[in-house]
Structure formats: structure tokens, C-alpha cells
Tab-separated table of N, CA and C in Angstrom:
chain	number	residue	atom	x	y	z
D	1	UNK	N	0.983	-0.987	-0.361
D	1	UNK	CA	-0.222	0.064	0.311
D	1	UNK	C	0.806	1.110	-0.380
D	2	UNK	N	2.221	1.039	1.081
D	2	UNK	CA	2.763	2.134	0.683
D	2	UNK	C	3.660	3.139	-0.914
D	3	UNK	N	3.421	2.000	-0.773
D	3	UNK	CA	4.812	1.309	-2.226
D	3	UNK	C	3.969	2.876	-3.290
D	4	UNK	N	2.679	1.544	-3.443
D	4	UNK	CA	1.981	2.051	-4.218
D	4	UNK	C	1.186	3.972	-4.207
D	5	UNK	N	0.559	4.176	-3.100
D	5	UNK	CA	1.275	5.533	-2.917
D	5	UNK	C	2.485	6.318	-2.779
D	6	UNK	N	3.722	5.635	-2.580
D	6	UNK	CA	5.029	6.286	-3.902
D	6	UNK	C	4.753	6.639	-4.820
D	7	UNK	N	4.619	5.403	-5.955
D	7	UNK	CA	4.652	5.846	-6.640
D	7	UNK	C	4.025	6.909	-7.832
D	8	UNK	N	2.410	6.000	-7.282
D	8	UNK	CA	1.844	7.165	-7.387
D	8	UNK	C	1.652	9.006	-6.946
D	9	UNK	N	2.783	9.284	-5.805
D	9	UNK	CA	3.266	10.667	-5.585
D	9	UNK	C	4.477	10.805	-6.250
D	10	UNK	N	5.188	9.936	-6.990
D	10	UNK	CA	6.446	10.507	-7.489
D	10	UNK	C	6.289	10.589	-9.218
D	11	UNK	N	4.812	9.542	-9.653
D	11	UNK	CA	4.202	10.255	-11.053
D	11	UNK	C	2.850	11.643	-11.332
D	12	UNK	N	2.903	11.636	-10.352
D	12	UNK	CA	2.031	13.240	-10.436
D	12	UNK	C	3.488	13.740	-9.986
D	13	UNK	N	4.605	13.972	-9.290
D	13	UNK	CA	5.580	15.194	-9.423
D	13	UNK	C	6.295	14.989	-10.837
D	14	UNK	N	6.274	14.210	-11.653
D	14	UNK	CA	6.831	13.969	-12.880
D	14	UNK	C	5.855	14.640	-13.635
D	15	UNK	N	4.748	14.278	-13.949
D	15	UNK	CA	3.781	14.679	-14.659
D	15	UNK	C	3.354	16.752	-14.267
D	16	UNK	N	3.763	16.987	-13.159
D	16	UNK	CA	4.172	18.161	-12.306
D	16	UNK	C	4.857	18.724	-13.172
D	17	UNK	N	6.333	18.169	-12.696
D	17	UNK	CA	7.541	19.208	-13.308
D	17	UNK	C	7.691	18.842	-14.937
D	18	UNK	N	7.070	18.342	-15.261
D	18	UNK	CA	6.526	18.192	-17.069
D	18	UNK	C	6.416	19.836	-17.920
D	19	UNK	N	5.088	20.019	-16.754
D	19	UNK	CA	4.838	21.203	-16.995
D	19	UNK	C	5.532	22.165	-16.579
D	20	UNK	N	6.197	22.499	-15.755
D	20	UNK	CA	7.611	23.369	-16.081
D	20	UNK	C	8.303	23.683	-16.360
D	21	UNK	N	8.524	22.320	-17.614
D	21	UNK	CA	9.267	23.467	-18.228
D	21	UNK	C	9.556	24.601	-19.475
D	22	UNK	N	10.300	24.995	-19.728
D	22	UNK	CA	10.810	26.964	-19.924
D	22	UNK	C	9.561	26.515	-21.065
D	23	UNK	N	9.739	27.505	-21.717
D	23	UNK	CA	8.479	28.031	-22.764
D	23	UNK	C	9.061	28.600	-23.749
D	24	UNK	N	10.828	28.452	-23.435
D	24	UNK	CA	11.841	28.840	-24.160
D	24	UNK	C	12.123	27.271	-25.074
D	25	UNK	N	12.011	26.496	-24.151
D	25	UNK	CA	11.957	24.821	-24.631
D	25	UNK	C	11.933	24.681	-26.096
D	26	UNK	N	10.586	25.557	-26.866
D	26	UNK	CA	10.362	25.425	-28.117
D	26	UNK	C	10.829	26.117	-29.302
D	27	UNK	N	11.540	27.057	-29.035
D	27	UNK	CA	12.345	28.425	-29.350
D	27	UNK	C	13.625	28.746	-29.744
D	28	UNK	N	13.533	28.701	-31.421
D	28	UNK	CA	14.294	29.579	-32.198
D	28	UNK	C	15.292	29.977	-31.936
D	29	UNK	N	16.703	30.896	-31.695
D	29	UNK	CA	16.791	32.292	-31.667
D	29	UNK	C	17.012	32.557	-33.933
D	30	UNK	N	16.527	33.446	-33.704
D	30	UNK	CA	17.123	34.744	-35.360
D	30	UNK	C	17.666	35.459	-35.278
D	31	UNK	N	18.596	35.863	-35.483
D	31	UNK	CA	19.932	36.373	-35.928
D	31	UNK	C	19.752	37.466	-37.542
D	32	UNK	N	19.886	38.585	-37.134
D	32	UNK	CA	19.978	39.275	-38.827
D	32	UNK	C	20.672	39.962	-38.103
D	33	UNK	N	22.118	39.713	-38.439
D	33	UNK	CA	23.541	40.970	-38.023
D	33	UNK	C	23.300	42.413	-38.476
D	34	UNK	N	23.012	41.441	-39.819
D	34	UNK	CA	22.875	43.626	-41.129
D	34	UNK	C	21.920	43.714	-40.939
D	35	UNK	N	20.603	43.653	-41.068
D	35	UNK	CA	20.115	44.800	-39.796
D	35	UNK	C	19.763	44.672	-38.757
D	36	UNK	N	20.213	44.566	-37.636
D	36	UNK	CA	20.405	44.068	-36.506
D	36	UNK	C	19.828	44.069	-35.212
D	37	UNK	N	18.378	43.244	-36.141
D	37	UNK	CA	17.344	42.713	-35.361
D	37	UNK	C	18.173	41.192	-34.727
D	38	UNK	N	16.850	40.471	-33.133
D	38	UNK	CA	16.669	39.852	-33.554
D	38	UNK	C	15.613	38.744	-32.872
D	39	UNK	N	15.409	37.641	-32.535
D	39	UNK	CA	13.592	37.776	-32.068
D	39	UNK	C	13.963	36.201	-31.700
D	40	UNK	N	13.016	35.358	-30.811
D	40	UNK	CA	12.126	34.076	-29.938
D	40	UNK	C	11.747	33.355	-31.971
D	41	UNK	N	11.535	32.118	-31.511
D	41	UNK	CA	10.494	31.958	-32.997
D	41	UNK	C	10.187	30.634	-32.847
D	42	UNK	N	9.181	29.940	-32.989
D	42	UNK	CA	8.549	28.809	-32.755
D	42	UNK	C	10.096	27.397	-33.759
D	43	UNK	N	9.721	26.856	-33.514
D	43	UNK	CA	10.740	25.731	-34.396
D	43	UNK	C	9.733	25.155	-35.444
D	44	UNK	N	8.824	25.232	-35.058
D	44	UNK	CA	7.580	25.096	-36.707
D	44	UNK	C	7.858	25.652	-37.833
D	45	UNK	N	8.143	27.293	-37.442
D	45	UNK	CA	7.202	28.552	-38.076
D	45	UNK	C	8.605	28.041	-38.844
D	46	UNK	N	8.909	28.460	-40.955
D	46	UNK	CA	9.724	28.240	-41.312
D	46	UNK	C	9.916	30.128	-42.506
D	47	UNK	N	10.679	30.038	-43.285
D	47	UNK	CA	10.669	31.438	-44.053
D	47	UNK	C	10.187	31.440	-45.162
D	48	UNK	N	9.149	32.178	-44.859
D	48	UNK	CA	8.173	32.673	-46.565
D	48	UNK	C	9.259	34.059	-46.938
D	49	UNK	N	8.522	33.968	-48.782
D	49	UNK	CA	9.215	34.418	-49.020
D	49	UNK	C	8.061	35.406	-49.751
D	50	UNK	N	8.035	36.864	-49.593
D	50	UNK	CA	7.083	37.846	-50.393
D	50	UNK	C	7.721	39.000	-50.827
D	51	UNK	N	7.284	38.625	-51.932
D	51	UNK	CA	7.806	39.713	-52.983
D	51	UNK	C	7.351	41.145	-52.817
D	52	UNK	N	7.655	42.104	-52.569
D	52	UNK	CA	7.472	43.249	-52.303
D	52	UNK	C	6.718	43.572	-50.746
D	53	UNK	N	7.253	42.851	-49.779
D	53	UNK	CA	6.181	42.445	-48.393
D	53	UNK	C	7.539	42.932	-47.851
D	54	UNK	N	7.096	42.268	-47.001
D	54	UNK	CA	8.281	42.672	-45.699
D	54	UNK	C	9.483	42.228	-45.767
D	55	UNK	N	10.391	42.475	-44.244
D	55	UNK	CA	12.167	42.318	-45.288
D	55	UNK	C	11.909	40.168	-44.599
D	56	UNK	N	10.674	40.188	-43.036
D	56	UNK	CA	11.506	38.908	-43.400
D	56	UNK	C	9.895	38.359	-43.163
D	57	UNK	N	9.084	37.525	-43.071
D	57	UNK	CA	8.531	36.403	-42.886
D	57	UNK	C	8.904	35.078	-42.906
D	58	UNK	N	7.873	34.058	-41.700
D	58	UNK	CA	7.771	33.550	-41.570
D	58	UNK	C	6.322	33.001	-40.859
D	59	UNK	N	6.688	31.439	-41.522
D	59	UNK	CA	4.993	30.971	-40.600
D	59	UNK	C	5.197	29.488	-39.878
D	60	UNK	N	3.680	29.271	-40.152
D	60	UNK	CA	3.794	27.832	-39.114
D	60	UNK	C	3.517	27.388	-40.724
D	61	UNK	N	4.365	25.966	-40.071
D	61	UNK	CA	4.137	24.715	-41.347
D	61	UNK	C	2.585	24.221	-41.796
D	62	UNK	N	1.994	24.344	-40.524
D	62	UNK	CA	0.340	23.411	-40.240
D	62	UNK	C	-0.659	24.354	-40.104
D	63	UNK	N	-0.118	25.537	-40.035
D	63	UNK	CA	-1.258	26.855	-39.862
D	63	UNK	C	-0.371	27.713	-40.360
D	64	UNK	N	-0.770	28.364	-41.302
D	64	UNK	CA	-0.219	29.104	-42.417
D	64	UNK	C	-0.573	29.997	-42.357
D	65	UNK	N	-1.302	30.676	-41.558
D	65	UNK	CA	-2.362	31.874	-41.879
D	65	UNK	C	-0.612	32.668	-39.919
D	66	UNK	N	-0.729	31.913	-39.712
D	66	UNK	CA	0.096	32.090	-38.205
D	66	UNK	C	2.185	32.176	-38.956
D	67	UNK	N	1.890	33.272	-38.411
D	67	UNK	CA	3.316	34.000	-38.708
D	67	UNK	C	3.781	35.439	-38.044
D	68	UNK	N	4.794	35.595	-38.117
D	68	UNK	CA	5.683	36.477	-37.881
D	68	UNK	C	6.121	37.168	-39.191
D	69	UNK	N	6.103	38.867	-39.087
D	69	UNK	CA	7.567	39.356	-40.016
D	69	UNK	C	7.921	40.834	-39.255
D	70	UNK	N	9.372	41.087	-40.147
D	70	UNK	CA	10.127	42.377	-39.600
D	70	UNK	C	9.342	43.218	-40.994
D	71	UNK	N	8.906	44.049	-40.694
D	71	UNK	CA	9.213	45.390	-41.832
D	71	UNK	C	10.097	46.567	-41.353
D	72	UNK	N	11.010	46.835	-42.154
D	72	UNK	CA	11.526	48.082	-42.010
D	72	UNK	C	11.855	49.570	-42.777
D	73	UNK	N	11.367	50.436	-42.244
D	73	UNK	CA	10.857	51.856	-42.337
D	73	UNK	C	11.783	52.859	-42.335
D	74	UNK	N	12.284	53.813	-43.106
D	74	UNK	CA	13.280	54.846	-42.645
D	74	UNK	C	12.657	55.951	-41.947
D	75	UNK	N	13.319	56.300	-40.884
D	75	UNK	CA	12.646	57.360	-39.622
D	75	UNK	C	14.242	58.471	-40.084
D	76	UNK	N	13.757	59.713	-40.041
D	76	UNK	CA	15.057	60.602	-40.104
D	76	UNK	C	16.402	59.472	-38.972
D	77	UNK	N	17.651	60.451	-39.149
D	77	UNK	CA	18.245	59.962	-37.797
D	77	UNK	C	18.218	60.233	-37.015
D	78	UNK	N	17.847	60.958	-36.758
D	78	UNK	CA	17.537	62.493	-35.574
D	78	UNK	C	16.662	61.739	-34.509
D	79	UNK	N	15.271	60.787	-34.772
D	79	UNK	CA	14.337	60.626	-34.301
D	79	UNK	C	14.243	59.437	-33.519
D	80	UNK	N	13.775	60.166	-32.576
D	80	UNK	CA	13.621	58.801	-31.598
D	80	UNK	C	12.008	57.895	-31.851
D	81	UNK	N	11.936	56.519	-31.273
D	81	UNK	CA	10.378	56.721	-30.681
D	81	UNK	C	9.323	57.297	-30.216
D	82	UNK	N	9.972	57.787	-29.818
D	82	UNK	CA	9.233	58.734	-28.951
D	82	UNK	C	8.370	59.420	-29.684
D	83	UNK	N	9.830	60.279	-30.478
D	83	UNK	CA	9.128	61.477	-31.691
D	83	UNK	C	7.906	60.847	-32.679
D	84	UNK	N	7.778	60.318	-32.318
D	84	UNK	CA	6.986	59.539	-33.941
D	84	UNK	C	5.754	59.006	-32.878
D	85	UNK	N	5.412	59.315	-31.135
D	85	UNK	CA	4.494	59.573	-30.828
D	85	UNK	C	4.011	58.410	-29.132
D	86	UNK	N	3.483	58.430	-28.906
D	86	UNK	CA	3.003	57.743	-27.465
D	86	UNK	C	3.317	55.880	-27.830
D	87	UNK	N	3.006	55.354	-26.903
D	87	UNK	CA	2.769	53.383	-27.298
D	87	UNK	C	0.697	53.883	-28.498
D	88	UNK	N	0.057	54.271	-27.181
D	88	UNK	CA	-1.634	54.293	-28.232
D	88	UNK	C	-1.351	55.410	-29.263
D	89	UNK	N	-0.544	56.991	-30.154
D	89	UNK	CA	-0.497	56.424	-31.315
D	89	UNK	C	-0.058	56.252	-32.195
D	90	UNK	N	1.412	55.594	-32.217
D	90	UNK	CA	1.780	54.614	-33.170
D	90	UNK	C	1.376	53.663	-33.151
D	91	UNK	N	0.673	52.674	-32.233
D	91	UNK	CA	-0.373	51.940	-32.338
D	91	UNK	C	-1.722	52.165	-33.477
D	92	UNK	N	-2.056	53.563	-33.306
D	92	UNK	CA	-3.587	54.038	-34.015
D	92	UNK	C	-2.698	54.080	-35.249
D	93	UNK	N	-1.654	55.042	-35.854
D	93	UNK	CA	-1.217	54.554	-36.739
D	93	UNK	C	-0.894	53.681	-37.579
D	94	UNK	N	-0.265	52.056	-36.881
D	94	UNK	CA	0.205	50.645	-37.579
D	94	UNK	C	-1.070	50.245	-37.600
D	95	UNK	N	-2.703	50.561	-36.679
D	95	UNK	CA	-3.318	50.103	-36.981
D	95	UNK	C	-4.224	50.851	-38.317
D	96	UNK	N	-4.142	51.997	-38.705
D	96	UNK	CA	-5.096	52.811	-39.415
D	96	UNK	C	-3.793	52.186	-41.195
D	97	UNK	N	-2.565	51.949	-40.722
D	97	UNK	CA	-1.937	52.007	-42.075
D	97	UNK	C	-1.658	50.824	-42.078
D	98	UNK	N	-1.237	49.889	-41.950
D	98	UNK	CA	-1.420	48.170	-41.653
D	98	UNK	C	-2.754	47.392	-41.974
D	99	UNK	N	-3.457	47.725	-40.640
D	99	UNK	CA	-4.279	46.390	-40.348
D	99	UNK	C	-5.596	47.125	-40.831
D	100	UNK	N	-5.890	47.868	-41.115
D	100	UNK	CA	-7.648	48.355	-41.202
D	100	UNK	C	-7.822	49.142	-43.109
D	101	UNK	N	-6.656	49.830	-43.718
D	101	UNK	CA	-7.482	49.369	-44.928
D	101	UNK	C	-7.713	47.632	-45.622
D	102	UNK	N	-9.270	47.360	-45.766
D	102	UNK	CA	-9.204	45.992	-45.677
D	102	UNK	C	-10.622	46.178	-46.636
D	103	UNK	N	-10.430	46.105	-47.647
D	103	UNK	CA	-12.380	45.503	-48.514
D	103	UNK	C	-13.121	45.087	-47.561
D	104	UNK	N	-12.597	43.400	-46.915
D	104	UNK	CA	-13.406	42.320	-46.651
D	104	UNK	C	-13.568	42.393	-45.781
D	105	UNK	N	-14.253	43.960	-45.087
D	105	UNK	CA	-14.994	43.687	-43.688
D	105	UNK	C	-14.541	43.372	-42.223
D	106	UNK	N	-12.926	43.278	-42.927
D	106	UNK	CA	-11.374	42.828	-41.394
D	106	UNK	C	-11.731	44.468	-40.752
D	107	UNK	N	-12.258	44.541	-39.472
D	107	UNK	CA	-11.817	45.071	-38.193
D	107	UNK	C	-10.240	45.044	-36.787
D	108	UNK	N	-9.900	46.190	-36.587
D	108	UNK	CA	-8.713	45.902	-36.157
D	108	UNK	C	-9.238	46.749	-35.030
D	109	UNK	N	-8.870	46.582	-33.864
D	109	UNK	CA	-9.141	47.100	-32.560
D	109	UNK	C	-7.336	46.818	-31.604
D	110	UNK	N	-7.645	48.288	-31.010
D	110	UNK	CA	-6.095	48.423	-30.065
D	110	UNK	C	-6.655	48.041	-28.825
D	111	UNK	N	-5.484	46.128	-28.503
D	111	UNK	CA	-6.726	46.137	-26.841
D	111	UNK	C	-5.511	46.828	-26.162
D	112	UNK	N	-4.283	47.113	-26.949
D	112	UNK	CA	-3.543	47.397	-25.399
D	112	UNK	C	-2.005	48.271	-26.231
D	113	UNK	N	-2.084	49.378	-25.716
D	113	UNK	CA	-0.201	50.082	-25.790
D	113	UNK	C	0.397	50.968	-24.852
D	114	UNK	N	1.895	49.569	-24.630
D	114	UNK	CA	2.535	50.023	-23.342
D	114	UNK	C	4.094	49.998	-23.917
D	115	UNK	N	4.969	50.575	-23.009
D	115	UNK	CA	6.450	51.180	-23.507
D	115	UNK	C	7.198	50.507	-22.855
D	116	UNK	N	8.329	49.711	-23.421
D	116	UNK	CA	9.702	49.246	-22.456
D	116	UNK	C	10.286	49.397	-23.074
D	117	UNK	N	11.754	49.582	-21.573
D	117	UNK	CA	13.080	50.177	-21.847
D	117	UNK	C	13.915	48.170	-21.687
D	118	UNK	N	14.835	48.024	-22.399
D	118	UNK	CA	15.770	47.440	-22.604
D	118	UNK	C	16.733	47.289	-22.628
D	119	UNK	N	17.362	47.186	-21.808
D	119	UNK	CA	19.111	47.918	-22.145
D	119	UNK	C	19.570	49.232	-22.517
D	120	UNK	N	18.346	50.150	-22.452
D	120	UNK	CA	18.585	51.516	-23.105
D	120	UNK	C	17.286	51.772	-24.278
D	121	UNK	N	17.136	50.356	-25.092
D	121	UNK	CA	16.887	51.170	-26.203
D	121	UNK	C	14.400	51.008	-25.367
D	122	UNK	N	14.358	52.188	-25.986
D	122	UNK	CA	12.550	52.081	-25.961
D	122	UNK	C	11.767	50.962	-26.758
D	123	UNK	N	11.051	50.730	-26.472
D	123	UNK	CA	9.918	49.713	-27.474
D	123	UNK	C	8.793	49.678	-27.188
D	124	UNK	N	7.759	49.809	-27.762
D	124	UNK	CA	6.259	49.821	-27.516
D	124	UNK	C	5.721	48.376	-28.038
D	125	UNK	N	5.427	47.950	-26.919
D	125	UNK	CA	4.030	46.662	-27.033
D	125	UNK	C	3.103	47.007	-27.791
D	126	UNK	N	2.251	46.424	-28.816
D	126	UNK	CA	0.537	46.996	-29.367
D	126	UNK	C	0.724	45.317	-29.256
D	127	UNK	N	-1.230	45.487	-28.911
D	127	UNK	CA	-1.751	44.297	-28.908
D	127	UNK	C	-3.343	44.819	-29.829
D	128	UNK	N	-3.662	43.928	-30.552
D	128	UNK	CA	-4.101	44.172	-31.571
D	128	UNK	C	-6.000	42.961	-31.490
D	129	UNK	N	-7.147	43.338	-31.405
D	129	UNK	CA	-7.729	42.012	-31.850
D	129	UNK	C	-8.124	42.321	-33.704
D	130	UNK	N	-8.035	41.261	-33.943
D	130	UNK	CA	-8.964	41.511	-35.311
D	130	UNK	C	-9.802	41.094	-36.224
D	131	UNK	N	-11.360	41.397	-36.196
D	131	UNK	CA	-12.010	40.181	-35.949
D	131	UNK	C	-12.365	40.510	-38.276
D	132	UNK	N	-12.625	39.136	-39.001
D	132	UNK	CA	-13.016	39.094	-39.544
D	132	UNK	C	-14.681	39.086	-39.940
D	133	UNK	N	-14.745	38.713	-41.090
D	133	UNK	CA	-16.195	37.524	-40.848
D	133	UNK	C	-15.928	36.223	-40.890
D	134	UNK	N	-15.532	35.279	-41.269
D	134	UNK	CA	-14.787	34.556	-41.243
D	134	UNK	C	-13.904	33.753	-39.681
D	135	UNK	N	-13.421	34.563	-39.042
D	135	UNK	CA	-12.651	34.198	-38.566
D	135	UNK	C	-11.893	35.271	-38.042
D	136	UNK	N	-11.064	35.275	-36.761
D	136	UNK	CA	-11.286	35.774	-35.500
D	136	UNK	C	-8.999	35.865	-35.283
D	137	UNK	N	-8.399	36.693	-35.971
D	137	UNK	CA	-6.912	36.368	-34.981
D	137	UNK	C	-6.856	37.518	-33.874
D	138	UNK	N	-5.354	37.848	-33.917
D	138	UNK	CA	-5.104	38.305	-32.284
D	138	UNK	C	-3.814	38.547	-32.883
D	139	UNK	N	-3.285	40.053	-32.690
D	139	UNK	CA	-2.428	40.925	-33.215
D	139	UNK	C	-0.979	41.646	-31.927
D	140	UNK	N	0.378	41.069	-32.376
D	140	UNK	CA	0.650	41.370	-31.525
D	140	UNK	C	2.143	42.220	-31.905
D	141	UNK	N	2.366	43.040	-31.546
D	141	UNK	CA	3.489	43.999	-32.252
D	141	UNK	C	4.714	44.440	-31.644
D	142	UNK	N	5.880	44.723	-31.582
D	142	UNK	CA	7.097	45.107	-31.355
D	142	UNK	C	7.042	46.187	-31.816
D	143	UNK	N	7.660	47.981	-31.013
D	143	UNK	CA	7.554	48.694	-32.559
D	143	UNK	C	8.979	49.133	-31.626
D	144	UNK	N	10.035	49.413	-32.182
D	144	UNK	CA	11.779	50.038	-32.328
D	144	UNK	C	12.319	50.994	-33.012
D	145	UNK	N	13.122	52.164	-32.849
D	145	UNK	CA	13.616	52.995	-33.428
D	145	UNK	C	14.908	52.898	-33.472
D	146	UNK	N	15.480	52.743	-34.417
D	146	UNK	CA	17.747	52.542	-34.213
D	146	UNK	C	17.879	52.750	-34.960
D	147	UNK	N	18.356	53.730	-35.672
D	147	UNK	CA	19.500	53.985	-36.476
D	147	UNK	C	18.957	54.791	-37.730
D	148	UNK	N	18.314	54.969	-37.759
D	148	UNK	CA	17.542	55.784	-38.597
D	148	UNK	C	16.018	55.004	-39.142
D	149	UNK	N	16.019	54.046	-38.793
D	149	UNK	CA	14.939	53.071	-38.570
D	149	UNK	C	14.582	52.394	-38.027
D	150	UNK	N	12.417	52.576	-38.333
D	150	UNK	CA	12.058	51.643	-37.659
D	150	UNK	C	11.471	49.478	-38.158
D	151	UNK	N	12.089	50.098	-36.912
D	151	UNK	CA	11.551	48.477	-36.696
D	151	UNK	C	10.103	47.721	-36.217
D	152	UNK	N	9.484	47.156	-37.142
D	152	UNK	CA	7.934	46.897	-36.638
D	152	UNK	C	8.257	45.344	-36.650
D	153	UNK	N	7.986	44.693	-35.074
D	153	UNK	CA	7.681	42.890	-36.185
D	153	UNK	C	6.273	43.103	-35.253
D	154	UNK	N	5.654	42.211	-35.529
D	154	UNK	CA	4.480	41.223	-35.550
D	154	UNK	C	3.861	40.435	-35.812
D	155	UNK	N	3.257	39.661	-35.190
D	155	UNK	CA	3.269	38.247	-34.367
D	155	UNK	C	1.342	38.584	-34.655
D	156	UNK	N	1.109	37.611	-35.987
D	156	UNK	CA	-0.333	37.122	-36.331
D	156	UNK	C	-0.782	35.536	-36.362
D	157	UNK	N	-1.619	35.469	-35.899
D	157	UNK	CA	-2.447	34.647	-35.100
D	157	UNK	C	-3.977	33.888	-34.861
D	158	UNK	N	-4.677	33.072	-35.017
D	158	UNK	CA	-6.062	33.181	-34.942
D	158	UNK	C	-6.375	32.850	-33.384
D	159	UNK	N	-7.440	33.852	-33.750
D	159	UNK	CA	-8.240	33.287	-31.871
D	159	UNK	C	-7.696	32.615	-31.340
D	160	UNK	N	-8.072	30.991	-31.601
D	160	UNK	CA	-7.973	29.843	-30.762
D	160	UNK	C	-6.538	29.567	-30.678
D	161	UNK	N	-5.993	29.794	-31.500
D	161	UNK	CA	-4.651	29.442	-31.155
D	161	UNK	C	-3.815	30.207	-30.248
D	162	UNK	N	-4.373	31.869	-29.983
D	162	UNK	CA	-4.124	32.751	-29.016
D	162	UNK	C	-4.098	32.182	-27.811
D	163	UNK	N	-5.684	31.606	-28.145
D	163	UNK	CA	-5.930	30.838	-26.092
D	163	UNK	C	-5.362	29.754	-26.061
D	164	UNK	N	-4.562	28.886	-27.062
D	164	UNK	CA	-4.024	27.878	-26.765
D	164	UNK	C	-2.880	28.516	-26.151
D	165	UNK	N	-2.139	29.570	-26.232
D	165	UNK	CA	-0.281	29.304	-26.551
D	165	UNK	C	-0.294	31.198	-26.947
D	166	UNK	N	-0.611	32.028	-25.939
D	166	UNK	CA	-0.795	33.373	-26.033
D	166	UNK	C	0.715	33.393	-25.150
D	167	UNK	N	1.412	32.730	-23.754
D	167	UNK	CA	2.041	32.649	-23.001
D	167	UNK	C	3.175	32.941	-23.972
D	168	UNK	N	3.213	32.115	-25.098
D	168	UNK	CA	4.578	31.949	-25.516
D	168	UNK	C	4.481	32.619	-27.280
D	169	UNK	N	4.257	33.447	-27.543
D	169	UNK	CA	3.146	34.426	-28.138
D	169	UNK	C	3.794	35.792	-27.804
D	170	UNK	N	3.697	35.694	-26.573
D	170	UNK	CA	4.130	37.362	-25.755
D	170	UNK	C	5.783	37.122	-25.943
D	171	UNK	N	6.328	35.791	-24.871
D	171	UNK	CA	7.506	35.533	-25.315
D	171	UNK	C	8.003	36.305	-26.503
D	172	UNK	N	7.837	35.319	-27.631
D	172	UNK	CA	8.158	35.614	-28.723
D	172	UNK	C	8.439	37.436	-29.111
D	173	UNK	N	7.403	37.816	-28.850
D	173	UNK	CA	7.293	39.168	-29.490
D	173	UNK	C	7.785	40.099	-28.335
D	174	UNK	N	8.301	39.761	-26.808
D	174	UNK	CA	9.401	40.637	-25.917
D	174	UNK	C	10.305	40.255	-26.669
D	175	UNK	N	10.620	39.308	-27.149
D	175	UNK	CA	12.191	38.856	-27.293
D	175	UNK	C	12.796	39.828	-28.621
D	176	UNK	N	11.809	40.573	-29.361
D	176	UNK	CA	12.639	40.860	-29.945
D	176	UNK	C	13.368	42.577	-29.748
D	177	UNK	N	14.604	41.926	-30.388
D	177	UNK	CA	15.608	43.724	-30.014
D	177	UNK	C	16.518	43.730	-31.590
D	178	UNK	N	17.204	45.545	-30.636
D	178	UNK	CA	17.632	46.261	-32.945
D	178	UNK	C	19.345	45.729	-31.622
D	179	UNK	N	19.924	46.017	-32.377
D	179	UNK	CA	20.832	46.315	-32.258
D	179	UNK	C	22.283	47.122	-32.961
């Protein structure tokens, strides 16, 4: 009886410990030393070539609409992220220019906009809910300015996947850094 109880407790502890594995265990690091950015990404995501599109796009092998992208735009060398506006203002501009113009009836809402600093570099974290007639999506973006470039790192996924993997997706977006 005591042996059975000990085995049961050990199995329960083992199963509990499996759930405590690091969220970064399934993540790889992407580094672009030429453009000066890096981030973590799911090891099931692969690069996709998009003609005249973002600088980089990775998408999931199975759920191809789940993706991350990096867009790099020029800004005057003397401009900072704060010069472009508050997190909410920059989020609204992103919403207006990238997410909203769509004739298919897609609507985007800025859920949150916040600023944080890592090693002296300011980043804005922007969260959007996107409703389309046939699908709900969730977008999370990190925006930074460095060396006359505006970096926009965007993760887009379905509402279903967001509910399953929000913590991992936040880790990915918060890992984005410019150098």
C-alpha cells in the first residue's frame, strides 16, 4: 500500500514537473546581424518569400496563417520612437496604415499599448484584436527605432491559437530586440 502511494506521488510530481518546462524550450533564435535585429520563434515556423513585402516572414508549417514578420522603414536619423508618438498614437498609426485598410470587412481594435525599455532601448508593445467575417485573429507587435530605421515586429495568429499559446506568443514578441 505504501509502495503504491509513493509511486503515485512520484508519477504526479513527474507530470507536474513536465508542465514546468521552459516556454523557450520549443523556441529557436533568429538573428539578422546585417539589419540589426533578433528574436525567438517557434521551431515549427519556416521562412516565406514575400515579393515587395516585409523584410522577413516566418509562418507555421501547419497553420500557415500564423506568422511573424519584420518590416523596416526609414525614419530621420535624429528621430526617436517617442518622437513618433506615444504607444497609443503609434498603435493607432499602425492600425490605420497596416491593419485597417481592407475591403473584406476586417476590423481591428487596439487592445493595449505600452512602452518598456531594455538596455536603454525603448520598445512599444501593441496588441490588436482583428475581426473578419470568417475568422478572429490576434496581433501582437513590438516597435522600435534605431539608426534611422523603424522596426515593426508583428505576430499574427488565429483567436483559437491565441487562447492556446498566448504566453509563448508574448515571449516571442517581447524577445524582439534591435542592436
